Coordinates of N, CA and C in Angstrom, one line a residue:
Chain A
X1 N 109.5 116.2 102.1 CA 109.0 115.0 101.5 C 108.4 114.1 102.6
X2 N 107.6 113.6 102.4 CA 106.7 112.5 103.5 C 107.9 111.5 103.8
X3 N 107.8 110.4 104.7 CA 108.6 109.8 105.4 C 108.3 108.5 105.5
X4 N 109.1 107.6 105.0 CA 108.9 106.0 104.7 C 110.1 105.4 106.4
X5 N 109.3 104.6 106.9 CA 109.8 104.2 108.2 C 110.2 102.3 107.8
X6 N 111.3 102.3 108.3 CA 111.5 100.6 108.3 C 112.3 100.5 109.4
X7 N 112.0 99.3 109.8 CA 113.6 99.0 110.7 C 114.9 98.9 110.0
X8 N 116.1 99.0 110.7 CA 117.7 99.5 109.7 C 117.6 98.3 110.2
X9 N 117.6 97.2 110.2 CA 118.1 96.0 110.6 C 117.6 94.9 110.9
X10 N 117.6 93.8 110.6 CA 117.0 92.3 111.0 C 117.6 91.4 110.9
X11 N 117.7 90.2 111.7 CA 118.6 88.8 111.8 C 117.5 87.7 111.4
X12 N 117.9 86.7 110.8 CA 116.7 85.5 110.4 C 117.9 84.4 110.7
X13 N 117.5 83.3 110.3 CA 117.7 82.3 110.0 C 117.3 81.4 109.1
X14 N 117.9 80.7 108.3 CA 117.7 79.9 107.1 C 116.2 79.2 107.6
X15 N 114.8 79.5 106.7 CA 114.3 78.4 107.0 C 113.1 79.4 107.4
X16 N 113.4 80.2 108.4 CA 112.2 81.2 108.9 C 111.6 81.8 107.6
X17 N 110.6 82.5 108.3 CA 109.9 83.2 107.8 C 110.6 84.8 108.7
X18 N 110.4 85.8 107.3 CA 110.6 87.2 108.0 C 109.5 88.2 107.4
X19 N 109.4 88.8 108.6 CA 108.5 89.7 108.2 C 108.9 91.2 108.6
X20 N 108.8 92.1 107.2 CA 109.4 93.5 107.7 C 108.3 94.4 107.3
X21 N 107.8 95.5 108.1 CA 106.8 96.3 107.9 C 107.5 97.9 107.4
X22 N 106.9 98.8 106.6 CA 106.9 100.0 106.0 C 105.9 100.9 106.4
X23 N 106.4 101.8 107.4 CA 105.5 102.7 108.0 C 105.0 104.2 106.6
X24 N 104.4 104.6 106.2 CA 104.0 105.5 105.5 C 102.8 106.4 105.2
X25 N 102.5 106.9 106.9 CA 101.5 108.0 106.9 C 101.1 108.2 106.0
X26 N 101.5 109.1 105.3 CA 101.2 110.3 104.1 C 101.1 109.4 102.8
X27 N 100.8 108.3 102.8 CA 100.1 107.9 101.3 C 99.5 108.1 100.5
X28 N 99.4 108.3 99.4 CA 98.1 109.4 98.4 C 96.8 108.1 98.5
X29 N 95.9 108.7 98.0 CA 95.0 107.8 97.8 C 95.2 107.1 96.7
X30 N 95.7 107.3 95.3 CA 96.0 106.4 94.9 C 97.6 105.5 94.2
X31 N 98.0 105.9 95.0 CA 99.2 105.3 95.5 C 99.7 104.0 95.7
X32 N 100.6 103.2 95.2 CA 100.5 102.0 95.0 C 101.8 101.6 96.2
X33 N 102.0 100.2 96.4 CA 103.5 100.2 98.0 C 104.3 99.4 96.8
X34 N 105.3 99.4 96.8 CA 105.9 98.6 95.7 C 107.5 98.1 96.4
X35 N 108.1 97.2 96.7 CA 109.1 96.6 97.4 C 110.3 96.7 96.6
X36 N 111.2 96.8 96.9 CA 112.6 96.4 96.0 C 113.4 95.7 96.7
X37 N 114.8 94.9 95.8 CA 115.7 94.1 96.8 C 116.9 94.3 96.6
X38 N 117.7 95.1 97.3 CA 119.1 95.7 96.6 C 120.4 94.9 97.2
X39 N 121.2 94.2 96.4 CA 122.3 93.9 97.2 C 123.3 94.3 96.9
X40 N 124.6 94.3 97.1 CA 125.6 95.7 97.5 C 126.2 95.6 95.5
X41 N 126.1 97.2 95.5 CA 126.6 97.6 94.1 C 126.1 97.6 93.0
X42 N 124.6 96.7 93.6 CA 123.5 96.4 92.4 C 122.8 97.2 92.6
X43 N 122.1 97.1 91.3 CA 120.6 98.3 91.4 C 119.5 97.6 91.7
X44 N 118.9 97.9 92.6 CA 117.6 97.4 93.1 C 116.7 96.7 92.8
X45 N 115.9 95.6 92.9 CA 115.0 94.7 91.8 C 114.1 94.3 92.6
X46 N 112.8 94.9 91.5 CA 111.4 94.6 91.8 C 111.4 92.8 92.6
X47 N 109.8 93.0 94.2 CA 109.8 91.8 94.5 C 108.4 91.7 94.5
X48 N 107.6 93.3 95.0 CA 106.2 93.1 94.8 C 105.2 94.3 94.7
X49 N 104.2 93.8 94.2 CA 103.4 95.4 94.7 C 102.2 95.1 95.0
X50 N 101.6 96.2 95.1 CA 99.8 96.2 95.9 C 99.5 97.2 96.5
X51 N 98.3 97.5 96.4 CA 97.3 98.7 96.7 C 97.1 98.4 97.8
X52 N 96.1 97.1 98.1 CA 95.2 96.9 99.4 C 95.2 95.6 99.6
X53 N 95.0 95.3 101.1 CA 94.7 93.7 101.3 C 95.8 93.1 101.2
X54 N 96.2 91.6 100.5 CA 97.0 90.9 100.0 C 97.5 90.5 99.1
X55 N 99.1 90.8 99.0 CA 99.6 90.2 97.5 C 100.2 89.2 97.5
X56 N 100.3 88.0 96.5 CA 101.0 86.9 96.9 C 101.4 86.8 95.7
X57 N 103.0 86.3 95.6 CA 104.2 85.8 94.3 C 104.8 85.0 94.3
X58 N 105.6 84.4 93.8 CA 106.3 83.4 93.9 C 107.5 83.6 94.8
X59 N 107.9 85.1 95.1 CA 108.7 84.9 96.0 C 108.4 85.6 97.6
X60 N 107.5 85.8 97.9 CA 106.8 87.3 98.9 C 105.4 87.3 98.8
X61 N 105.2 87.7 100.2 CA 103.9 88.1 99.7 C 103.4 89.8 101.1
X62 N 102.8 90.5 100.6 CA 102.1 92.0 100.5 C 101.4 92.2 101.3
X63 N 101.4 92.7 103.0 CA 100.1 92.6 103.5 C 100.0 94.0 104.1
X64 N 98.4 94.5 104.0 CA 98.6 96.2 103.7 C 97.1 96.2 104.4
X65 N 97.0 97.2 105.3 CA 95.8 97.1 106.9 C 94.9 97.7 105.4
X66 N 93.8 98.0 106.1 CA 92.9 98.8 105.1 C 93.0 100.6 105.6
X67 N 93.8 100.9 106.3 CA 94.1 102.5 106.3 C 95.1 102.8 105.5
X68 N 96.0 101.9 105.1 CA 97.8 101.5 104.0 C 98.0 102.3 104.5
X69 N 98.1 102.8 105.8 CA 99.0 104.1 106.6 C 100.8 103.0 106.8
X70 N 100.3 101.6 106.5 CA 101.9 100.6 106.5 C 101.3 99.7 105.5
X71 N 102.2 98.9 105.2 CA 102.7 97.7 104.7 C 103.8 96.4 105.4
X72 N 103.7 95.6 105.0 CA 104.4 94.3 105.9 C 105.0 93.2 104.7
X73 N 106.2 93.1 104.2 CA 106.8 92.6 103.3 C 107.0 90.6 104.1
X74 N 106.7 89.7 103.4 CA 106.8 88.9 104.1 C 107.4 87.8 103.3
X75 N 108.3 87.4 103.7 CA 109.3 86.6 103.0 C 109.4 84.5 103.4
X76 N 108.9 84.0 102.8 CA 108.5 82.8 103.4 C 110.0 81.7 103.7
X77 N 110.5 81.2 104.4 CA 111.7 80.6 104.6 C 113.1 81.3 103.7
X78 N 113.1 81.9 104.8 CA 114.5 83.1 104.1 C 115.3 81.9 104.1
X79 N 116.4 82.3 102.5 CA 117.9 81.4 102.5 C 118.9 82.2 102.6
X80 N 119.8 82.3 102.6 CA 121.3 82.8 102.5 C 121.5 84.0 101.3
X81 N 120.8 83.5 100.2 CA 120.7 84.3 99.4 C 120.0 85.7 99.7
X82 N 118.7 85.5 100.6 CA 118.0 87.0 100.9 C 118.7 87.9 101.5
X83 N 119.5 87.2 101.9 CA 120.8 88.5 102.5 C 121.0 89.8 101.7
X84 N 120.5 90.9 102.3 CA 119.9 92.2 101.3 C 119.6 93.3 102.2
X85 N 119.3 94.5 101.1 CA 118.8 95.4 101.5 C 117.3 95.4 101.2
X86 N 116.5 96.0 101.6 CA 114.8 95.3 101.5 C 114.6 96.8 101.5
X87 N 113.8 98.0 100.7 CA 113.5 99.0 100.8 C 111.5 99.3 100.1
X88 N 110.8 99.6 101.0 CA 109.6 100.1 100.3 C 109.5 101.2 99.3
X89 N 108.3 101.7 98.9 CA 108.6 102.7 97.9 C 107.0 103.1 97.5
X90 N 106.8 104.1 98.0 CA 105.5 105.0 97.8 C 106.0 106.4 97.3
X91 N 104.6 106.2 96.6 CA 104.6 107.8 95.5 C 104.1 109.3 97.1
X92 N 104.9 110.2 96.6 CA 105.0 111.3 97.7 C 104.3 112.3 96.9
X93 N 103.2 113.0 97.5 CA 102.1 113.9 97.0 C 102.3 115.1 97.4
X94 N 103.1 115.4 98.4 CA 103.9 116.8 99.5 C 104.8 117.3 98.5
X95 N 105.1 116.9 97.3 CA 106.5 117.8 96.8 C 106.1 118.9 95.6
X96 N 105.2 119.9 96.6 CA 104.9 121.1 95.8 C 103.9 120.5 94.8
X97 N 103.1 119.2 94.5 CA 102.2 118.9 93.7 C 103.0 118.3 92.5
X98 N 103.7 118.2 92.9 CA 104.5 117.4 91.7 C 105.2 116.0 92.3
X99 N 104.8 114.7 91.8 CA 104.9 113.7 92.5 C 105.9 113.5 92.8
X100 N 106.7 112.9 93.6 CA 108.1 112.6 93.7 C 107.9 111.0 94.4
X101 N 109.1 110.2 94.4 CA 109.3 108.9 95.0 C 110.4 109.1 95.7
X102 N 109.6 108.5 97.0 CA 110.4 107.9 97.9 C 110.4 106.8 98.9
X103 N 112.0 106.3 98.9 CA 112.6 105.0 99.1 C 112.5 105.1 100.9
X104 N 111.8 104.1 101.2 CA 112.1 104.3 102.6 C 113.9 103.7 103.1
X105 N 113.6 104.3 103.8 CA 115.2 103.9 104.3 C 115.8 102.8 104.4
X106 N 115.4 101.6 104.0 CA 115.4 100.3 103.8 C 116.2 99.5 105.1
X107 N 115.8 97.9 105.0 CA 116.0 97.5 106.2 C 117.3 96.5 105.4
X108 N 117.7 96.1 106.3 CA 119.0 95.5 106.1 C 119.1 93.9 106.9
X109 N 118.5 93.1 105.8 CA 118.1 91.2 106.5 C 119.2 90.8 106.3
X110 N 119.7 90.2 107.9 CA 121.2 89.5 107.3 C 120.2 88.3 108.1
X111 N 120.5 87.0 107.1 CA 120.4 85.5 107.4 C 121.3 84.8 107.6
X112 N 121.3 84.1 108.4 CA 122.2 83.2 108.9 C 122.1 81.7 108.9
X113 N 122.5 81.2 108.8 CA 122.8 79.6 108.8 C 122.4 78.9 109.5
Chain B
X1 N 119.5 90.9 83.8 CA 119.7 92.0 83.1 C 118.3 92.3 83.0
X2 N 119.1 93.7 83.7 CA 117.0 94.4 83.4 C 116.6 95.0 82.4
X3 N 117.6 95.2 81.4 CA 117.7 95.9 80.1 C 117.9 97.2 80.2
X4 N 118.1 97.9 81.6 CA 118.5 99.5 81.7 C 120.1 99.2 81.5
X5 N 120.5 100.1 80.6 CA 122.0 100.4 80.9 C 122.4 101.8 81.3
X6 N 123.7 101.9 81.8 CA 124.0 102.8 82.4 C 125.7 103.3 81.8
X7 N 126.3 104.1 81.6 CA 127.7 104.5 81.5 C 128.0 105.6 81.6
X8 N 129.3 106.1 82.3 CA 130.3 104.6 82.3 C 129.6 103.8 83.8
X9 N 130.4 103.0 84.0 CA 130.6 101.9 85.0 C 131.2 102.9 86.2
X10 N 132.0 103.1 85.9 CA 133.0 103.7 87.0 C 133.7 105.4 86.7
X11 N 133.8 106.3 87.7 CA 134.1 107.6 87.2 C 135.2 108.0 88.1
X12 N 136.3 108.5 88.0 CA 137.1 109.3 88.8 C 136.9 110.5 88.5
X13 N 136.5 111.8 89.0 CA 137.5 113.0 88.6 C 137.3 113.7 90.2
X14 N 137.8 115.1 89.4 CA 137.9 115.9 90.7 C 137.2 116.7 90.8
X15 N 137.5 117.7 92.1 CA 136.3 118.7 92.6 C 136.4 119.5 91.5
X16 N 135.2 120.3 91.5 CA 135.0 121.5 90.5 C 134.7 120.7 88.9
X17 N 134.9 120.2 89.0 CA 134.5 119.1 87.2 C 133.3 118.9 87.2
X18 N 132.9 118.6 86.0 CA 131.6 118.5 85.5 C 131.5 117.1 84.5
X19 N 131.0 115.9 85.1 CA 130.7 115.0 84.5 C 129.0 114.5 83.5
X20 N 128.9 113.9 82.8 CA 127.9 113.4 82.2 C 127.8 112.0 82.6
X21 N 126.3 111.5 83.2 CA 126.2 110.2 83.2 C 125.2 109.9 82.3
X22 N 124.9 108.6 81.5 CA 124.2 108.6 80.5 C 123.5 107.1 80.8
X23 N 121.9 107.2 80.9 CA 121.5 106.2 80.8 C 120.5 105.5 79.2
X24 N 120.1 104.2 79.4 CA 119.4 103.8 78.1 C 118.5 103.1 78.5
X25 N 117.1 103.1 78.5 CA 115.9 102.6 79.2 C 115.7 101.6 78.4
X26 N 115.4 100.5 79.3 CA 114.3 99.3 78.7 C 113.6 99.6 77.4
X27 N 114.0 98.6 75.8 CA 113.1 98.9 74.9 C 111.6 99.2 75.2
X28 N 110.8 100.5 74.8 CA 109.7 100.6 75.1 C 109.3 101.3 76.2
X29 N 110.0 101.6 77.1 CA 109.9 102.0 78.2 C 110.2 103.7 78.3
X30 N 109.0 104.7 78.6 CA 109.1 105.9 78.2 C 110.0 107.1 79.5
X31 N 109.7 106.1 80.8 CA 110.0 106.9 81.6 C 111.5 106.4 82.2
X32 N 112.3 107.6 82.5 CA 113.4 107.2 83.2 C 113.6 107.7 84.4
X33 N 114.1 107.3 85.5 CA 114.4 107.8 86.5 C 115.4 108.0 87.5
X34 N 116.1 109.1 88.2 CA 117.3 108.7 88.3 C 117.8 109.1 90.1
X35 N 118.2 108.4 90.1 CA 118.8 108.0 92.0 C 120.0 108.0 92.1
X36 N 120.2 108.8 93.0 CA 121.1 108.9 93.9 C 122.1 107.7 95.2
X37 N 122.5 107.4 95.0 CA 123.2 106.1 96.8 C 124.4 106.4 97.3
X38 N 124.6 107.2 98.3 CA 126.0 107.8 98.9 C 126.3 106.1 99.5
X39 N 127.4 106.2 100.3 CA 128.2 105.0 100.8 C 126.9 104.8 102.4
X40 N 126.8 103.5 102.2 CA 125.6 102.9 102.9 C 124.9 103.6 103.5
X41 N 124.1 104.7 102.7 CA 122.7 105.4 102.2 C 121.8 104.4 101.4
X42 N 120.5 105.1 101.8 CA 119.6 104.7 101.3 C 119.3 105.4 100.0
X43 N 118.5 105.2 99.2 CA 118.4 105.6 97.6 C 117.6 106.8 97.5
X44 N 118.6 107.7 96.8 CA 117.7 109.2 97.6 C 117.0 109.8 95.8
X45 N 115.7 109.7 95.8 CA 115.0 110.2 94.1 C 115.9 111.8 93.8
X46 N 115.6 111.5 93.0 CA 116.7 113.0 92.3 C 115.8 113.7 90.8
X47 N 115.3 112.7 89.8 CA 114.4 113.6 89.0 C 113.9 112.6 87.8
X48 N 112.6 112.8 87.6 CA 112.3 111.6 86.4 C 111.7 112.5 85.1
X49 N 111.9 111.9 83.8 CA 111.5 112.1 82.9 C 110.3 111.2 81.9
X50 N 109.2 111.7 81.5 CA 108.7 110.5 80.9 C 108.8 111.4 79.0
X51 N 108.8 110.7 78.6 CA 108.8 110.8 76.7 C 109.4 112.4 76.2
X52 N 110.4 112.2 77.6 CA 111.0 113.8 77.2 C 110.9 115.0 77.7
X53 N 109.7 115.4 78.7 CA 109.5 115.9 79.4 C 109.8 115.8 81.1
X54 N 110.5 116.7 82.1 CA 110.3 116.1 83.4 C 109.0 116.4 83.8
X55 N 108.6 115.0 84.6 CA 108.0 114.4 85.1 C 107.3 114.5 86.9
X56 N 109.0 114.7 87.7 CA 109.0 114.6 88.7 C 110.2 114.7 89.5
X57 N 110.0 115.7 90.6 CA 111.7 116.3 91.0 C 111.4 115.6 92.2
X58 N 113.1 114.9 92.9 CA 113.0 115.2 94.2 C 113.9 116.1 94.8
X59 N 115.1 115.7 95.8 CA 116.3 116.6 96.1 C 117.4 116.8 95.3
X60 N 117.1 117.3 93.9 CA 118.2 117.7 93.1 C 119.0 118.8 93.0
X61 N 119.9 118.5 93.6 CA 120.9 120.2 93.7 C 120.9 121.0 92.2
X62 N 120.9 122.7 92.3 CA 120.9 123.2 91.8 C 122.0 122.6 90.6
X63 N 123.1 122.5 91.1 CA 123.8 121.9 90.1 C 124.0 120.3 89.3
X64 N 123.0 119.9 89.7 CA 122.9 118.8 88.6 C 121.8 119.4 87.6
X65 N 121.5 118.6 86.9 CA 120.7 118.7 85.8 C 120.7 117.7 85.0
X66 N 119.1 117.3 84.3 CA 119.3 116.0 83.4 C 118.4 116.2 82.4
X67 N 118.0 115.4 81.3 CA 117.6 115.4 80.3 C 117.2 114.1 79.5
X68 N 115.8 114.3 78.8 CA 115.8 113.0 78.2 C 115.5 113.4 76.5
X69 N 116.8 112.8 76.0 CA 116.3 112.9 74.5 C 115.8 112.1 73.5
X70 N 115.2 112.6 72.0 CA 114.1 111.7 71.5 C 114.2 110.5 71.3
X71 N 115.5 109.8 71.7 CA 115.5 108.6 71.3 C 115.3 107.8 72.8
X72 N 114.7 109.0 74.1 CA 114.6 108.1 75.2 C 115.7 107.7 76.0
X73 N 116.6 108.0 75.8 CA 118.0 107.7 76.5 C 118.0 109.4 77.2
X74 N 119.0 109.4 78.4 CA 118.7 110.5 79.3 C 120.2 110.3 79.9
X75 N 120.6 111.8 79.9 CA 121.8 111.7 80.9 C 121.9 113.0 81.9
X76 N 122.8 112.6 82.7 CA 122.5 113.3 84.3 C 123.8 114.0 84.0
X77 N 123.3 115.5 84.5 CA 125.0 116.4 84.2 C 125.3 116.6 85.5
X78 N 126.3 116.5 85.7 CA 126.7 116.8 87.7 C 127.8 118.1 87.3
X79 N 127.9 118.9 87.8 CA 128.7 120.1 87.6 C 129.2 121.1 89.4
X80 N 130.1 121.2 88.8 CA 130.8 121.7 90.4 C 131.2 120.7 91.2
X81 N 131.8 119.4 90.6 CA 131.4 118.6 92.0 C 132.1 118.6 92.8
X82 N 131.3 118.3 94.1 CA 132.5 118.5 95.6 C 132.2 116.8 96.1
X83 N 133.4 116.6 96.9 CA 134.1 116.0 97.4 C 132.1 114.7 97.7
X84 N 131.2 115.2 98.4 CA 130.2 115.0 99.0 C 129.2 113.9 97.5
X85 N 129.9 114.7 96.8 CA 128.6 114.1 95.1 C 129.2 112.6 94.8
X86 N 130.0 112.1 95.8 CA 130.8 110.6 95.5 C 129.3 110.2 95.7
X87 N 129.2 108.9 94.9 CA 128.0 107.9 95.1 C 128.0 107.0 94.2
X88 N 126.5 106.4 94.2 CA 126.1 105.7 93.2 C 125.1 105.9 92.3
X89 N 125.3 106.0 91.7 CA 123.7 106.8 90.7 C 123.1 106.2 89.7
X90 N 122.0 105.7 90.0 CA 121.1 104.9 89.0 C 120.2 105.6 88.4
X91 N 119.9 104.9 87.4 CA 119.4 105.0 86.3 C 118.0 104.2 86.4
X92 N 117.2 104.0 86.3 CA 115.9 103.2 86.3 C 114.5 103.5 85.0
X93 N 114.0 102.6 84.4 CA 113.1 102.8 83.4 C 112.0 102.6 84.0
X94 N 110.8 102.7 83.2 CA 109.5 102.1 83.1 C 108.6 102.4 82.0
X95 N 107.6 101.7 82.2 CA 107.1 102.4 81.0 C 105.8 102.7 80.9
X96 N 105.0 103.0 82.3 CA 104.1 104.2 82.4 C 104.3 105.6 82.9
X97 N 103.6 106.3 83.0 CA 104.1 108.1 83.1 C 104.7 108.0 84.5
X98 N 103.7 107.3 85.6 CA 104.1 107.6 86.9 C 103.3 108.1 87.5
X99 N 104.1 108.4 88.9 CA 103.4 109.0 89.8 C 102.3 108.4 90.7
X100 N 101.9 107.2 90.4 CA 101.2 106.5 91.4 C 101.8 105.6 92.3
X101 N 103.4 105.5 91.5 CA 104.1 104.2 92.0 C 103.3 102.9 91.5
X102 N 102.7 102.7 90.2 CA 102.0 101.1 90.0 C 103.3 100.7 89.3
X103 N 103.7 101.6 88.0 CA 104.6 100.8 87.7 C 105.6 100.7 88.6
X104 N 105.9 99.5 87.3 CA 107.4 98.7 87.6 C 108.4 99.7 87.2
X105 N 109.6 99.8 88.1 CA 110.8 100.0 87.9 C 112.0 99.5 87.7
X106 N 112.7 99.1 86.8 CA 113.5 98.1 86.2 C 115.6 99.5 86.5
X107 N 115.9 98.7 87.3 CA 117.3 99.6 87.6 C 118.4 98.9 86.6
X108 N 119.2 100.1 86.3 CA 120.7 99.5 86.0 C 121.2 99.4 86.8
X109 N 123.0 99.2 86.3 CA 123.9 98.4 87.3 C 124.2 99.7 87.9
X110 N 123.9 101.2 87.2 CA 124.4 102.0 88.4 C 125.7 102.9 87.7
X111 N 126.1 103.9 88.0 CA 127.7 105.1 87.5 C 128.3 105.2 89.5
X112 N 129.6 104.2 89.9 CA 130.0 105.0 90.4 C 130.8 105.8 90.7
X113 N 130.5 106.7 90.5 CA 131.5 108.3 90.7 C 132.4 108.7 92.0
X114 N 133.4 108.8 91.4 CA 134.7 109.2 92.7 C 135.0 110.8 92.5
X115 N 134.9 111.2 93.5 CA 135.6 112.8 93.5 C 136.3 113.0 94.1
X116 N 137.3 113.8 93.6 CA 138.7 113.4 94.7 C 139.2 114.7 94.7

């Protein structure tokens, strides 16, 4: 299966801005990056998505080179609450031609006070 | 509430058993999909169905198996299990076919299973 890259780890501060990138070579062409936010024992919950260029929401916003070989999840004044697991998620075209998904190994934002 | 349900909540049994986990998609929502989460692992895809048909495999051991029936609700069979099949296993809807990753995926709270 193709291979989703994040960092396992990040420290913020109440107030900052964080930015975490999603490395994923092997992207189909039409393939979309789509974010989730998991925190412990919960199931995972939609935060954004996008093809190309920039996305912007009410909570995040999407920023994706024009090769989308990555992505860059950007979180505008993290609170206490973003304390999470942060995981990307691209469609995988390697699995025998039958699509499969996969979660990159998600990054783990602890904020602080 | 994302409107996926999942049951049960919680599972004990032991090795060699054969459990059913049973999800219920988002009204309207044709595809379901189902994941894997060992103890602080990341979310490993395991196999999706859309309107009854699968859809899309990833690393599903021989011995699981799942299914989606006409009313769209889908359950995951785990069989033989060893000690290793502890986790968390979601359940997730949507409601286009897939495969591009555009849609949205809407998760339940999740089955987690103890093997002892």
């Amino acid at each position: 299966l193709a291979k989703t890259t994040q960092p396992i780890s990040m420290d913020s501060y109440e107030g900052q801005e964080v930015n975490i990138t999603c490395s994923h070579n092997n992207i189909a062409t039409n393939d979309y990056i789509t974010w989730y936010q998991q925190f412990p024992s919960q199931g995972p919950r939609f935060i954004i998505q996008g093809y190309k260029t920039k996305v912007t929401n009410e909570v995040a916003s999407l920023f994706i080179p024009a090769d989308r070989k990555s992505s860059t999840l950007s979180l505008p004044r993290v609170s206490l609450s973003d304390t999470a697991v942060y995981y990307c998620l691209v469609g995988d075209p390697n699995n025998m031609g039958r699509r499969a998904l996969t979660f990159g190994s998600g990054t783990r934002l602890q904020v602080q006070p | 509430d994302s409107g996926v349900t999942q049951t049960p909540k919680h599972l004990i049994t032991a090795t060699g058993q054969r459990v059913t986990l049973r999800c219920s998609p988002r009204s309207g929502d044709l595809s379901v999909y189902w994941y894997q989460q060992s103890l602080d692992q990341g979310l490993q895809f395991l196999i999706q169905y859309y309107n009854g048909e699968e859809r899309a495999k990833g690393n599903i051991l021989e011995r699981f198996s799942a299914q989606q029936f006409p009313d769209l609700h889908s359950e995951l069979n785990l069989s033989s299990l060893e000690l290793g099949d502890s986790a968390l296993y979601f359940c997730a809807s949507s409601v286009a076919r897939g495969g591009t990753g555009e849609e949205t995926q809407y998760f339940g709270p999740g089955t987690r299973l103890l093997v002892l």
